[in-house]
mmCIF file of C-alpha atoms in Angstrom:
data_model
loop_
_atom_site.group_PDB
_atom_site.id
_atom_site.type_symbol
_atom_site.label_atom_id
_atom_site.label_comp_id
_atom_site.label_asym_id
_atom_site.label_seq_id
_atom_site.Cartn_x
_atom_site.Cartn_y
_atom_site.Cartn_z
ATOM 1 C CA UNK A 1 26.403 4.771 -16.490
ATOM 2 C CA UNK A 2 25.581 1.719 -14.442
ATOM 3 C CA UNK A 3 23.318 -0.892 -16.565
ATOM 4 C CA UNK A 4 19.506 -0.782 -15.282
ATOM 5 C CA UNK A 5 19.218 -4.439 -13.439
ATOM 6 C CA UNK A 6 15.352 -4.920 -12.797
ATOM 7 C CA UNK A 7 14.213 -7.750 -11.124
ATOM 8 C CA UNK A 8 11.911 -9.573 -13.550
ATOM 9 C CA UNK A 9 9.546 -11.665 -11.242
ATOM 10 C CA UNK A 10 8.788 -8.248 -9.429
ATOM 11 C CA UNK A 11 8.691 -5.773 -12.591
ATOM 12 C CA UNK A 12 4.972 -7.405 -14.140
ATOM 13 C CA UNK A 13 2.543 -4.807 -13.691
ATOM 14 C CA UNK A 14 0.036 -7.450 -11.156
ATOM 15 C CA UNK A 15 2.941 -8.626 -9.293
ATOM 16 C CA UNK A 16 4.530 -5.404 -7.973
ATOM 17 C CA UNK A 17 0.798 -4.213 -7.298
ATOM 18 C CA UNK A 18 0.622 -7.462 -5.146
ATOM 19 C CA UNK A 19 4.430 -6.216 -3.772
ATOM 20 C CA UNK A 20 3.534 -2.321 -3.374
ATOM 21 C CA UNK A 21 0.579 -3.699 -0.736
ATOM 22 C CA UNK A 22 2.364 -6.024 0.894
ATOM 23 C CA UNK A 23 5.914 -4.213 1.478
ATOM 24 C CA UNK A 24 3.746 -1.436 3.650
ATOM 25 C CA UNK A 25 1.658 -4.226 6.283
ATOM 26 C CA UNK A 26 2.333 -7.434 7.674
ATOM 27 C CA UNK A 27 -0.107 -9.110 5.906
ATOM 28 C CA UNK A 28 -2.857 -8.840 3.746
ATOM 29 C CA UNK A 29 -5.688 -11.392 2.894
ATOM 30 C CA UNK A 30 -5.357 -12.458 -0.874
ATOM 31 C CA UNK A 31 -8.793 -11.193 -1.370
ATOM 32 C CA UNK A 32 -8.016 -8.088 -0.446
ATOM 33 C CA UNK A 33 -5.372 -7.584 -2.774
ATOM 34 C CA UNK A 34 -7.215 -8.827 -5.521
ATOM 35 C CA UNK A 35 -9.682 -6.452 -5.207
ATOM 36 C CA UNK A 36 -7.502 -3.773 -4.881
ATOM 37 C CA UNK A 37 -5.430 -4.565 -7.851
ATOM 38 C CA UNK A 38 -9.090 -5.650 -10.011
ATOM 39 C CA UNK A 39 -7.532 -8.883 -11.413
ATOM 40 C CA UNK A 40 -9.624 -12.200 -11.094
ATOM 41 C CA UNK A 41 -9.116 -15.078 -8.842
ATOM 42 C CA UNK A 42 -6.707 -17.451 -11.392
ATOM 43 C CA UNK A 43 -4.679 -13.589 -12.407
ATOM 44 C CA UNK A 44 -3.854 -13.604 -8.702
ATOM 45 C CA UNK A 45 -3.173 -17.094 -8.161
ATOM 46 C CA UNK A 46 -0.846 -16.996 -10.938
ATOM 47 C CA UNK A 47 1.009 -13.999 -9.633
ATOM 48 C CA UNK A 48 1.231 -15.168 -6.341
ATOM 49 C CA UNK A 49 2.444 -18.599 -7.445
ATOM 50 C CA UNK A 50 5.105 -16.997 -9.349
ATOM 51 C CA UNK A 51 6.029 -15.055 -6.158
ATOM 52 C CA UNK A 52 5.898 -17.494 -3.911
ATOM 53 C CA UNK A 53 8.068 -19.332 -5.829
ATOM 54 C CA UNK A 54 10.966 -17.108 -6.096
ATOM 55 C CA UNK A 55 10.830 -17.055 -2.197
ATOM 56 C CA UNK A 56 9.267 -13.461 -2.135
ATOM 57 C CA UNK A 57 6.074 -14.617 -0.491
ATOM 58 C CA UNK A 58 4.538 -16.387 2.298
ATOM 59 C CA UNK A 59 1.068 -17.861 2.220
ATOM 60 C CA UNK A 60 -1.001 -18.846 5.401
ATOM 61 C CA UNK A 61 -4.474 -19.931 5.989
ATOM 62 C CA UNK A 62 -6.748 -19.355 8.492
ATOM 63 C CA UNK A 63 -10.068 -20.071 9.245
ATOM 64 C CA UNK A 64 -12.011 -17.185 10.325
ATOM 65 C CA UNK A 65 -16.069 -16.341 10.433
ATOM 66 C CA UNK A 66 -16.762 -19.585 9.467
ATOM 67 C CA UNK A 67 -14.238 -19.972 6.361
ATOM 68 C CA UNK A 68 -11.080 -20.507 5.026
ATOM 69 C CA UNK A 69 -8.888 -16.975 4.540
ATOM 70 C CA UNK A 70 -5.827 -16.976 2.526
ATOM 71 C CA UNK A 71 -3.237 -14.637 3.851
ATOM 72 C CA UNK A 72 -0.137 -12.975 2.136
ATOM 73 C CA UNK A 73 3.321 -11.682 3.195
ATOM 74 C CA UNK A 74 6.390 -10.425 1.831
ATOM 75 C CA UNK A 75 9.658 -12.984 3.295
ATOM 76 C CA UNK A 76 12.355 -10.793 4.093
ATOM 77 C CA UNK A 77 13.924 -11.719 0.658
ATOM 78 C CA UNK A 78 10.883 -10.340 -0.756
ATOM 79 C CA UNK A 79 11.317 -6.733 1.221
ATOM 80 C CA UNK A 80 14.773 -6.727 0.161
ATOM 81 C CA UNK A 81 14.149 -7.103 -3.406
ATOM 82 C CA UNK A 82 11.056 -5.037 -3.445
ATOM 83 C CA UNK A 83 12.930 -2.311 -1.677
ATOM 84 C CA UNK A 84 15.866 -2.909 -4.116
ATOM 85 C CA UNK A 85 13.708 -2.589 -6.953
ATOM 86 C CA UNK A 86 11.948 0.362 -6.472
ATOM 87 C CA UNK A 87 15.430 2.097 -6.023
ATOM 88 C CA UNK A 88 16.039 0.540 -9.041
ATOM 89 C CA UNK A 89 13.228 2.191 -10.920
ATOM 90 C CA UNK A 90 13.744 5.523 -9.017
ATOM 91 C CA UNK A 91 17.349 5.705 -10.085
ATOM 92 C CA UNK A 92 16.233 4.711 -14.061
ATOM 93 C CA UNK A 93 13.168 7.471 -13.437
ATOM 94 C CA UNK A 94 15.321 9.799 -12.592
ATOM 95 C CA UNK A 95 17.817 9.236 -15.807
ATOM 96 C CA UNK A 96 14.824 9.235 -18.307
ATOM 97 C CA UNK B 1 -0.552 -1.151 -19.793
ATOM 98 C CA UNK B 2 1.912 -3.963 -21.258
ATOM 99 C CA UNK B 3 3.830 -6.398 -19.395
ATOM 100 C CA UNK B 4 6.904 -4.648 -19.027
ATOM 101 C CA UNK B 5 5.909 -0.659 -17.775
ATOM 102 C CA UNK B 6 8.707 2.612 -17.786
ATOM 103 C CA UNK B 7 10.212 3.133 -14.547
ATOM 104 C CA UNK B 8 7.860 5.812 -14.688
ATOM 105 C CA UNK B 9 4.903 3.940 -15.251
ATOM 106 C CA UNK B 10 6.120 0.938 -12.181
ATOM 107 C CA UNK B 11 6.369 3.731 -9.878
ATOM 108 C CA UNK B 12 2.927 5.147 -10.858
ATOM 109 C CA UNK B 13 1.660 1.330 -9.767
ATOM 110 C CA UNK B 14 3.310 1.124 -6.883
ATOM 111 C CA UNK B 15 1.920 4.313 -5.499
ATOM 112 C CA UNK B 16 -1.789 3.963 -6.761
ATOM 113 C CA UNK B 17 -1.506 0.348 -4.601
ATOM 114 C CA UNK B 18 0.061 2.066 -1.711
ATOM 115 C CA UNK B 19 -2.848 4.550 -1.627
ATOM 116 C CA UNK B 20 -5.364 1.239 -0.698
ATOM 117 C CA UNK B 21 -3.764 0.384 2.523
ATOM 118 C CA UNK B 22 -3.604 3.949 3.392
ATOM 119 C CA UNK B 23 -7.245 4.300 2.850
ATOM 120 C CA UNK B 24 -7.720 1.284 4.968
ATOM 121 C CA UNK B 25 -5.566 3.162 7.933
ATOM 122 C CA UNK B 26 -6.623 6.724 7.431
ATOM 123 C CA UNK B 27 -10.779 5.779 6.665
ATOM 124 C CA UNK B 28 -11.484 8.800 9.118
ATOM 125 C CA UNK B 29 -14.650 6.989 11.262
ATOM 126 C CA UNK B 30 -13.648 3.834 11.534
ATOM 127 C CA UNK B 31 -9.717 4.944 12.561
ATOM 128 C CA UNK B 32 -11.698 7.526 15.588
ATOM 129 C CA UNK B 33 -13.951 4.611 16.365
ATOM 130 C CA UNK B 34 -10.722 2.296 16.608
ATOM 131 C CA UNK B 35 -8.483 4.780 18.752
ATOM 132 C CA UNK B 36 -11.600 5.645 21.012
ATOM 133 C CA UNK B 37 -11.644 1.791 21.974
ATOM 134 C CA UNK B 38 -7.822 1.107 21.751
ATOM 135 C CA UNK B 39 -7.741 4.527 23.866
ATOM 136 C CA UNK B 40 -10.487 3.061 26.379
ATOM 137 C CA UNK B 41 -9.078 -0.109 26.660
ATOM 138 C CA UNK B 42 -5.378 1.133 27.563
ATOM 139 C CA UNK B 43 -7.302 3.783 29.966
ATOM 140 C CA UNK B 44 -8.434 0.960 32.272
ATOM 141 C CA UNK B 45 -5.489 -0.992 31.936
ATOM 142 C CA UNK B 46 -3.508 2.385 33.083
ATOM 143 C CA UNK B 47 -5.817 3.483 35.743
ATOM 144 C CA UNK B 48 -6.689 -0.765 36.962
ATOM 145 C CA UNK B 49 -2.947 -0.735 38.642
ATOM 146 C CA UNK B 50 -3.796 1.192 41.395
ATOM 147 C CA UNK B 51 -6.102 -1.761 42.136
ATOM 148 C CA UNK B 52 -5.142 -4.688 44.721
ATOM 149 C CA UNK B 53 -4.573 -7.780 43.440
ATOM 150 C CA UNK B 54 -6.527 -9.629 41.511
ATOM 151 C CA UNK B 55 -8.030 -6.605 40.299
ATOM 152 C CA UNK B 56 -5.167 -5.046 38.875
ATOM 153 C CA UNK B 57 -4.373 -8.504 37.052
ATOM 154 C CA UNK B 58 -7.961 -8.560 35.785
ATOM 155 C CA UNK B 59 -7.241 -4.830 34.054
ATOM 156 C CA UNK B 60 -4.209 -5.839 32.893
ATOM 157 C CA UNK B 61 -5.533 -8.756 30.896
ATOM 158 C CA UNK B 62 -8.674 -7.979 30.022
ATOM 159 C CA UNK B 63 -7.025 -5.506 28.289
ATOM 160 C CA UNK B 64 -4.504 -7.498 26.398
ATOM 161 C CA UNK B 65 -7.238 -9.765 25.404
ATOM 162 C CA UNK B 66 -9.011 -6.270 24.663
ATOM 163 C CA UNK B 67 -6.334 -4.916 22.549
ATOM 164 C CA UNK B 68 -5.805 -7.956 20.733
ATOM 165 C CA UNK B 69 -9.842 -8.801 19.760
ATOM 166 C CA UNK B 70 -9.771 -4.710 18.848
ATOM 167 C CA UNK B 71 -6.809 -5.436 16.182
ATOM 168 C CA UNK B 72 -8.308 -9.253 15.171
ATOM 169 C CA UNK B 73 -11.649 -7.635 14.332
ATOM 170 C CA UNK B 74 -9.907 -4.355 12.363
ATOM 171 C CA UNK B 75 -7.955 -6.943 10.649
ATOM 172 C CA UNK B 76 -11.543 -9.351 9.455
ATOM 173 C CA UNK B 77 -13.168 -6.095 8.651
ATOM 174 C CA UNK B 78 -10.255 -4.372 6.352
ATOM 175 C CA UNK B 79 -8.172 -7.772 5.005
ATOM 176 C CA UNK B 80 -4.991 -5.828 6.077
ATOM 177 C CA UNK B 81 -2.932 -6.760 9.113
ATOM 178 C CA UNK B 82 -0.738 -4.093 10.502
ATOM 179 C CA UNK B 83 1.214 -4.840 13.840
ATOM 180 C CA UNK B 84 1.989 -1.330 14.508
ATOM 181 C CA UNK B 85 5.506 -1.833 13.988
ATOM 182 C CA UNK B 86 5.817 -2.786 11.019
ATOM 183 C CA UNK B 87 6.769 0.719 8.844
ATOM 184 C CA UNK B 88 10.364 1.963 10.144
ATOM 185 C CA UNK B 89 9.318 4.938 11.479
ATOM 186 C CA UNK B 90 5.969 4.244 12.586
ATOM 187 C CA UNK B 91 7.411 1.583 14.424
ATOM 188 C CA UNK B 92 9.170 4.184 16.648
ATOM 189 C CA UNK B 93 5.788 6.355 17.335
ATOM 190 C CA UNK B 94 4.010 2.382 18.787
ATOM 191 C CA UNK B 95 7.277 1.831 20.645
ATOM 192 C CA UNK B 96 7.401 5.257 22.130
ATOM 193 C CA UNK B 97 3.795 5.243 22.736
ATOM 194 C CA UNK B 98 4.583 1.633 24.446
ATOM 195 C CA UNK B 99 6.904 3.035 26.526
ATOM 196 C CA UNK B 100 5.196 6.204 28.268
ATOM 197 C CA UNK B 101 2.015 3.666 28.555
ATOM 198 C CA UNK B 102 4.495 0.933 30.776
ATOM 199 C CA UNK B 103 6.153 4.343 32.800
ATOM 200 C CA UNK B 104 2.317 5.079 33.775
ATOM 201 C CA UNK B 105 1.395 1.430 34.526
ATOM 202 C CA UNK B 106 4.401 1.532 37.103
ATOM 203 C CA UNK B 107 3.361 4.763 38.546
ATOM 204 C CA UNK B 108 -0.006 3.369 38.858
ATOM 205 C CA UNK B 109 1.308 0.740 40.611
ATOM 206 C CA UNK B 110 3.636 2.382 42.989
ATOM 207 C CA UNK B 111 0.012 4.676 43.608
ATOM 208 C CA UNK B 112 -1.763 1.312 44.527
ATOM 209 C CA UNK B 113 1.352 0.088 47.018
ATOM 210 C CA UNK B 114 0.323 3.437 48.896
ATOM 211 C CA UNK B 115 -3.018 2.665 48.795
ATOM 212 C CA UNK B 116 -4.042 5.756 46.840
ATOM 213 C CA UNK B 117 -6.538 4.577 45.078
ATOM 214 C CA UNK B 118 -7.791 7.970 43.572
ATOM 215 C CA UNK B 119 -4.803 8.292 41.547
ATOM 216 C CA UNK B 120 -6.214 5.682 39.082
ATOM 217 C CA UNK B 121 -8.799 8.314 37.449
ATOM 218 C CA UNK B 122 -5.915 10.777 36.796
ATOM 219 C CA UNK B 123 -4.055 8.276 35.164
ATOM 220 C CA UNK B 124 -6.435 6.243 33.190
ATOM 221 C CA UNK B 125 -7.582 9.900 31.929
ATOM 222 C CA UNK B 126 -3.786 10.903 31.024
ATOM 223 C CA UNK B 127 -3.485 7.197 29.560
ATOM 224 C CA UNK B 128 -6.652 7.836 27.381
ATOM 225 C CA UNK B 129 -5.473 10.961 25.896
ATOM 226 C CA UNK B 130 -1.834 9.903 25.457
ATOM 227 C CA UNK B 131 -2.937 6.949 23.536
ATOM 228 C CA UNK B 132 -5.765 9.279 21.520
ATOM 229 C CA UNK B 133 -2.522 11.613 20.735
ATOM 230 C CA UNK B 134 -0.326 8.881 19.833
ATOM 231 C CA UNK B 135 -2.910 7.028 17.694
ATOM 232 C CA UNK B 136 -3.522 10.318 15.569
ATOM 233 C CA UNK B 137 0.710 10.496 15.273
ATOM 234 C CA UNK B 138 0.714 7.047 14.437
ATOM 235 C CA UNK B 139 -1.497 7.316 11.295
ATOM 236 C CA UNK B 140 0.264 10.408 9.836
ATOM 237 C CA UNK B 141 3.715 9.098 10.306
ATOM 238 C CA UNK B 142 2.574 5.921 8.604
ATOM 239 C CA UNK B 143 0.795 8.000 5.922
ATOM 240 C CA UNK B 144 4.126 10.509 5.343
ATOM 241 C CA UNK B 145 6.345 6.603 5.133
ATOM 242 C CA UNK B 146 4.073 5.482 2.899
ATOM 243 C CA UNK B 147 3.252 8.836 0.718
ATOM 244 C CA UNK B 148 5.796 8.037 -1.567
ATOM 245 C CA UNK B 149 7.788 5.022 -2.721
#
């Protein structure tokens, strides 16, 4: 039986919220996605940092109505390994 | 939940997520109110061909500029930026939908060459409902790609 390999920056209950989102749109404003996920402002931050490091996401601004909007996206590295872990956890779903 | 959930548990996640963009897409009003405009808008653009220059031009992008303030203004309202083409086989429902809208454009054209300008009601009315139709088939292709993860 092949070993389970899940990808650890993905597999944290916030940050494949914040991937599950993205992976289905182009982009999505950060406040959007922290609303829909209910974490605060630094929770976010943190995941996003943390995915934006490992070169899974892209962040924008843009200045729109009057303010600044932050905007997310997955990087194609991101949509791979989203897309590769989800297998990953529908293969191990499937054992259990 | 802890920090590290059962595959059972991650999938769980991903689909309770997935469920607020669809809710964004599918929110019944405001997607009729958005395909009645997008509908509108190609319409015009559609049945504007038939039109001598700079008419035609005018349809044509007034309703790019249209279509694009339409999505910009979706996009403010809902946080959520969707291109059309973005899920794999949703993409091929805005491409196809693309297509048969350029075919008519043409035709309209080729109707304004002759100077048959009447055919420009007929076709900004089969524009409108094509669009309508393929609006409705976009959102429940993109809600079937997206049902599951």
């Amino acid at each position: 039986m092949k070993a389970p390999v899940i990808d650890a920056v993905i597999h944290a209950p916030g940050r494949l919220q914040i991937c599950a989102i993205l992976a289905d749109v182009d982009q999505a404003e950060f406040a959007t996605v922290r609303d829909a996920i209910a974490v605060s402002d630094s929770v976010m931050s943190k995941h996003v940092k943390q995915l934006e490091d490992a070169g899974y996401l892209a962040i924008s601004k843009a200045a729109r109505g009057g303010r600044q909007r932050t905007w997310l996206k997955l990087t194609a590295d991101g949509r791979r390994a989203f897309k590769a872990y989800v297998a990953e956890l529908t293969r191990l779903a499937g054992i259990v | 939940m802890n920090d590290q959930p059962t595959p059972a548990e991650a999938l769980d996640l991903i689909r309770k997520s997935r469920n607020a963009v669809r809710a964004a897409v599918s929110d019944g009003k405001a997607a009729l109110r958005y395909a009645l405009i997008y509908s509108a808008i190609v319409g015009v653009m559609v049945g504007g061909q038939v039109l001598d220059l700079p008419f035609n031009v005018v349809c044509s992008a007034g309703g790019v500029l249209g279509l694009a303030l339409l999505a910009k203004t979706w996009s403010d309202r809902t946080g959520i930026w969707i291109s059309g083409v973005s899920p794999r086989r949703a993409r091929w429902v805005a491409i196809g939908l693309g297509a048969v809208l350029l075919v008519l454009m043409l035709v309209g054209v080729q109707f304004g060459r002759q100077q048959q300008i009447w055919a420009g009601i007929p076709l900004g009315l089969a524009a409108f409902a094509i669009a309508m139709a393929g609006s409705w088939l976009w959102i429940k292709v993109f809600l079937a790609e997206t049902r599951e993860p």
